[in-house]
Short mmCIF file of C-alpha atoms in Angstrom, two decimals:
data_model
loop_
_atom_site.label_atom_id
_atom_site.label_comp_id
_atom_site.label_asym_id
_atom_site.label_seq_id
_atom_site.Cartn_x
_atom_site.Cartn_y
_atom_site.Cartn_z
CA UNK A 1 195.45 263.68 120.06
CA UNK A 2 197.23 266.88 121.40
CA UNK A 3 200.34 266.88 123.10
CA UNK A 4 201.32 267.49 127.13
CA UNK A 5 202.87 270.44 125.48
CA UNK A 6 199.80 271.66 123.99
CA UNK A 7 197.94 270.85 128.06
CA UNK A 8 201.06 272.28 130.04
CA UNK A 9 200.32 275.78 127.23
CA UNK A 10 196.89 275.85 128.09
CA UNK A 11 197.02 275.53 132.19
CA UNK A 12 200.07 278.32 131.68
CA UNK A 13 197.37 280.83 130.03
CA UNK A 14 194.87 279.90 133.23
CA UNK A 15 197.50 280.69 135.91
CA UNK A 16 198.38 284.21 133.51
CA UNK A 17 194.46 284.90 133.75
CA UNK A 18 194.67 284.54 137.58
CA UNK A 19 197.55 286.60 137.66
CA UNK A 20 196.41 289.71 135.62
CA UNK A 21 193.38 289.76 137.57
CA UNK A 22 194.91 289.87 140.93
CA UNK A 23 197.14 293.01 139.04
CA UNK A 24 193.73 294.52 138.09
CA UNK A 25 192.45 293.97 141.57
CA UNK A 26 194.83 295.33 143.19
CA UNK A 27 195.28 298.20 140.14
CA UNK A 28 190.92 299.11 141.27
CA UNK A 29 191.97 299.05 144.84
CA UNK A 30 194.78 301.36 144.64
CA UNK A 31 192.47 303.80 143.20
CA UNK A 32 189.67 303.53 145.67
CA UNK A 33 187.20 302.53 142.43
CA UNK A 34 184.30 300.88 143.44
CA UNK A 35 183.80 299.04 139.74
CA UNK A 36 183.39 295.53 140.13
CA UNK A 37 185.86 292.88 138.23
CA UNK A 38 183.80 290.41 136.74
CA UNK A 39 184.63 287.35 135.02
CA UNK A 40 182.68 286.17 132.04
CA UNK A 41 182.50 282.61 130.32
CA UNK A 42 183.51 282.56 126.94
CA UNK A 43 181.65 280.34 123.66
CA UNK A 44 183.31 277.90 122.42
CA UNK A 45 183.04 279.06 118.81
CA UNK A 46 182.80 283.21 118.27
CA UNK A 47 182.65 284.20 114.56
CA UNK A 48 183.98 288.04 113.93
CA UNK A 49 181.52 289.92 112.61
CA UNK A 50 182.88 290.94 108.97
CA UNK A 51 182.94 289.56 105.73
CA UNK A 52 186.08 287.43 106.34
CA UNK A 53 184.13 284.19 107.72
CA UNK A 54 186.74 283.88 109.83
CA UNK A 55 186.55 281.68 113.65
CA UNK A 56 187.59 283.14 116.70
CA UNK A 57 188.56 280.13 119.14
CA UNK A 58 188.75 281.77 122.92
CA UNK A 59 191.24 279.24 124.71
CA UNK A 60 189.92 279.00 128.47
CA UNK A 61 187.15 280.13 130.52
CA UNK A 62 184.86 277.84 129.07
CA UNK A 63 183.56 275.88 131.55
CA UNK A 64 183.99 276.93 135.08
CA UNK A 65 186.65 274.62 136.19
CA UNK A 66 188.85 277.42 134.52
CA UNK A 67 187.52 279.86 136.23
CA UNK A 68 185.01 279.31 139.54
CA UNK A 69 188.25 279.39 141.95
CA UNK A 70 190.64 281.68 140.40
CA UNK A 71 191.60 284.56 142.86
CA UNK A 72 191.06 288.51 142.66
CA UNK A 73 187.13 288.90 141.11
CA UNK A 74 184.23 289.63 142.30
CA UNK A 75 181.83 287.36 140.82
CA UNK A 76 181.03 286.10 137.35
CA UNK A 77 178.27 287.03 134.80
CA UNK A 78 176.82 283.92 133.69
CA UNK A 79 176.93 283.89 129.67
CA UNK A 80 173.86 281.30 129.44
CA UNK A 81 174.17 281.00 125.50
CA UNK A 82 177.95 280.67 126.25
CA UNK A 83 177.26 278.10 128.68
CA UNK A 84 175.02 276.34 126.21
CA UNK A 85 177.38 276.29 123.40
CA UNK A 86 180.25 274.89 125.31
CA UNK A 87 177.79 271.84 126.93
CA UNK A 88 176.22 271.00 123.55
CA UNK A 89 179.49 270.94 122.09
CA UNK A 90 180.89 268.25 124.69
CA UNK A 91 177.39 266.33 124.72
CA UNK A 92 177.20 265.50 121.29
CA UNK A 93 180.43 264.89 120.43
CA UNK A 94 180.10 265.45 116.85
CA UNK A 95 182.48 264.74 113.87
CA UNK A 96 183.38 268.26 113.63
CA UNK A 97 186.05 269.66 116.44
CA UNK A 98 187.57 273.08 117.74
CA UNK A 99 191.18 272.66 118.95
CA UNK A 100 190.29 274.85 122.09
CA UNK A 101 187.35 272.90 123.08
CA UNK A 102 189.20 269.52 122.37
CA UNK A 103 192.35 271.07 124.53
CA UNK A 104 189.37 272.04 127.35
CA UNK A 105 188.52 267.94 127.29
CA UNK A 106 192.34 266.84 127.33
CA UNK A 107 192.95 268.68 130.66
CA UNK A 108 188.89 267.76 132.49
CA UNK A 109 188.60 264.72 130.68
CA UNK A 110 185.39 263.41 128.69
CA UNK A 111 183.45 265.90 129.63
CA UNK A 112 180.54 264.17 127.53
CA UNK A 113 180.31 261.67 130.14
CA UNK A 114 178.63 264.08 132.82
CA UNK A 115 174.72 263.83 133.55
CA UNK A 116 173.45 267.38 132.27
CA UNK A 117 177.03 269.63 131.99
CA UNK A 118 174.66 272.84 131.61
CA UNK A 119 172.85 272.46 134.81
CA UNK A 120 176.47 271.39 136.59
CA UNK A 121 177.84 274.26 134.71
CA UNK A 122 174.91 276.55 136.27
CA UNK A 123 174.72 275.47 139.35
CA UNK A 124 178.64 276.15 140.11
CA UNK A 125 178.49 279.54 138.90
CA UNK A 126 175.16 280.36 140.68
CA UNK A 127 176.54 281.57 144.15
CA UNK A 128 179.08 284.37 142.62
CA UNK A 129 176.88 284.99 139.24
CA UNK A 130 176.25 289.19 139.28
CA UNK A 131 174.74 289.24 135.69
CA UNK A 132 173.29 287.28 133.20
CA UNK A 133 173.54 287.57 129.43
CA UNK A 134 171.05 285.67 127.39
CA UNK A 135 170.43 285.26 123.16
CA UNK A 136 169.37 282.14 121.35
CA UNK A 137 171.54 279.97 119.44
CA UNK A 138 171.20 277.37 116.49
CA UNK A 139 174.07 274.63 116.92
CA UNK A 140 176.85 274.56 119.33
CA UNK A 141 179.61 275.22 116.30
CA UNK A 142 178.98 279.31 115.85
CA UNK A 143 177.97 281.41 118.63
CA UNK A 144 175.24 284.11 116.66
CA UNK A 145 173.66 286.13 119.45
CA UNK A 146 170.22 284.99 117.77
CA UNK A 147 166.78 286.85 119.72
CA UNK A 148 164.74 284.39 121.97
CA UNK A 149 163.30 281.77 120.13
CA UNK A 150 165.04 282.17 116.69
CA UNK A 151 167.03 279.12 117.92
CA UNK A 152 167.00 276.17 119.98
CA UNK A 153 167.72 276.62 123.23
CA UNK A 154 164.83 275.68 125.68
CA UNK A 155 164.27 278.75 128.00
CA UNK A 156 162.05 277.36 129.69
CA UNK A 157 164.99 275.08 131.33
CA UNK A 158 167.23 278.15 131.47
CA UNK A 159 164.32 279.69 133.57
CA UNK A 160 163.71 276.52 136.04
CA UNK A 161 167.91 276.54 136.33
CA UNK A 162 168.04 279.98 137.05
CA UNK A 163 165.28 280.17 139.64
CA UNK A 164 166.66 277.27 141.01
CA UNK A 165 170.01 278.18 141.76
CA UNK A 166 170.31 281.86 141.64
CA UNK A 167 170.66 283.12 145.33
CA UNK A 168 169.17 286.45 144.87
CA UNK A 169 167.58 288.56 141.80
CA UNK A 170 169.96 289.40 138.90
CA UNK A 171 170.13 291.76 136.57
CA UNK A 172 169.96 289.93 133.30
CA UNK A 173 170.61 291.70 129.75
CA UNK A 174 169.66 290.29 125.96
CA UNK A 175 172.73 290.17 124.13
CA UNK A 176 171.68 289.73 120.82
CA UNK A 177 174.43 290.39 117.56
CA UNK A 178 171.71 293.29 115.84
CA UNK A 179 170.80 294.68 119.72
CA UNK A 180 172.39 298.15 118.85
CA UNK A 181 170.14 298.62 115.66
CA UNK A 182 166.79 300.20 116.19
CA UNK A 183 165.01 297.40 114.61
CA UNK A 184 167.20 294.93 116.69
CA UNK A 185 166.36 297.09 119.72
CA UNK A 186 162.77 297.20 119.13
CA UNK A 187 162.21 293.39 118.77
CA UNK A 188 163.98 293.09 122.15
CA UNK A 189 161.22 295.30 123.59
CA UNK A 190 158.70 293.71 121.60
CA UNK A 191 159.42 290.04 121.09
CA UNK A 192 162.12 289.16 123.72
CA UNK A 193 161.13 290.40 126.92
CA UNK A 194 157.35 289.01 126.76
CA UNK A 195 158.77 286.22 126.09
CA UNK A 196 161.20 286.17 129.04
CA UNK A 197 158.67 288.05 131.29
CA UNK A 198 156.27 285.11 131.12
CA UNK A 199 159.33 282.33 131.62
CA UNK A 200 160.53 283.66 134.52
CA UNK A 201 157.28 284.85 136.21
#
């Protein structure tokens, strides 16, 4: 069980994140820049990309009560494999458990208990979601930015959610961990987007 301490930490990093970003804001508008300040929601589970093994636990933004109403940005991209990592997580409740997801379910509750999280979680994010990042993942524990199809998500459901709730055409990008290899870059050309192409048609 964590502590109120551990709850009172966590809802002190949200109100920071709203605060930086409303010093960015105001930072872009002092310039006159026209760059957008986008949010993006974070996996549960990241795994640095090295030969330490080591996890990389992001603390908020992971399901869009920390984020959908915080002040200063201009929209969100829509991390769908982020999204999907954070619902599975929460829906299966499994033996194994992340501090930061279990400190995310302290302060909403049990967040297992809610009828299809990743449609809720899509659906709240639709009306301000500028971009869209998709990859394929295996199991909810380690995000690996796998191409379409090399895991488990159903696209075809990410499709139907998309079309559903999206307002307006995106731009979506595969974000895939080999994408800035040739051969990673040429399987997105050649594998991934046909494969998209013909979900979202």
């Amino acid at each position: 069980m964590l502590s109120k301490r551990s709850l009172a930490f966590r809802e002190s990093i949200l109100k920071m994140c709203e605060a930086q970003t409303l010093i960015v804001r105001d930072i872009r508008n002092h310039l006159c820049s026209s760059c957008l300040l986008v949010v993006e929601n974070n996996p549960g589970v990241a795994r640095i990309y090295d030969n330490t093994g080591k996890l990389i636990l992001d603390v908020v933004d992971l399901v869009p009560g920390d984020f959908v109403t915080r002040h200063g940005n201009d929209g969100f991209t829509l991390d769908y494999s982020h999204a999907w990592l954070v619902s599975e997580y929460f829906r299966i409740r499994g033996d194994e458990k992340h501090s930061n997801l279990e400190l995310c379910r302290q302060q909403y509750g049990d967040l297992s208990s809610i009828d299809d999280m990743l449609e809720r979680f899509v659906r709240s994010v639709a009306p301000k979601t500028r971009w869209i990042h998709l990859c394929d993942e295996k199991d909810p524990y380690e995000h690996l930015g796998l191409h379409i199809g090399d895991g488990i998500i159903n696209f075809r459901k990410c499709a139907e959610l998309l079309k559903t709730y999206l307002k307006e055409d995106v731009v979506a990008t595969i974000e895939v961990r080999d994408s800035h290899t040739e051969e990673g870059f040429r399987r997105i050309i050649e594998h991934d987007f046909p494969i998209l192409e013909d979900l979202f048609s």
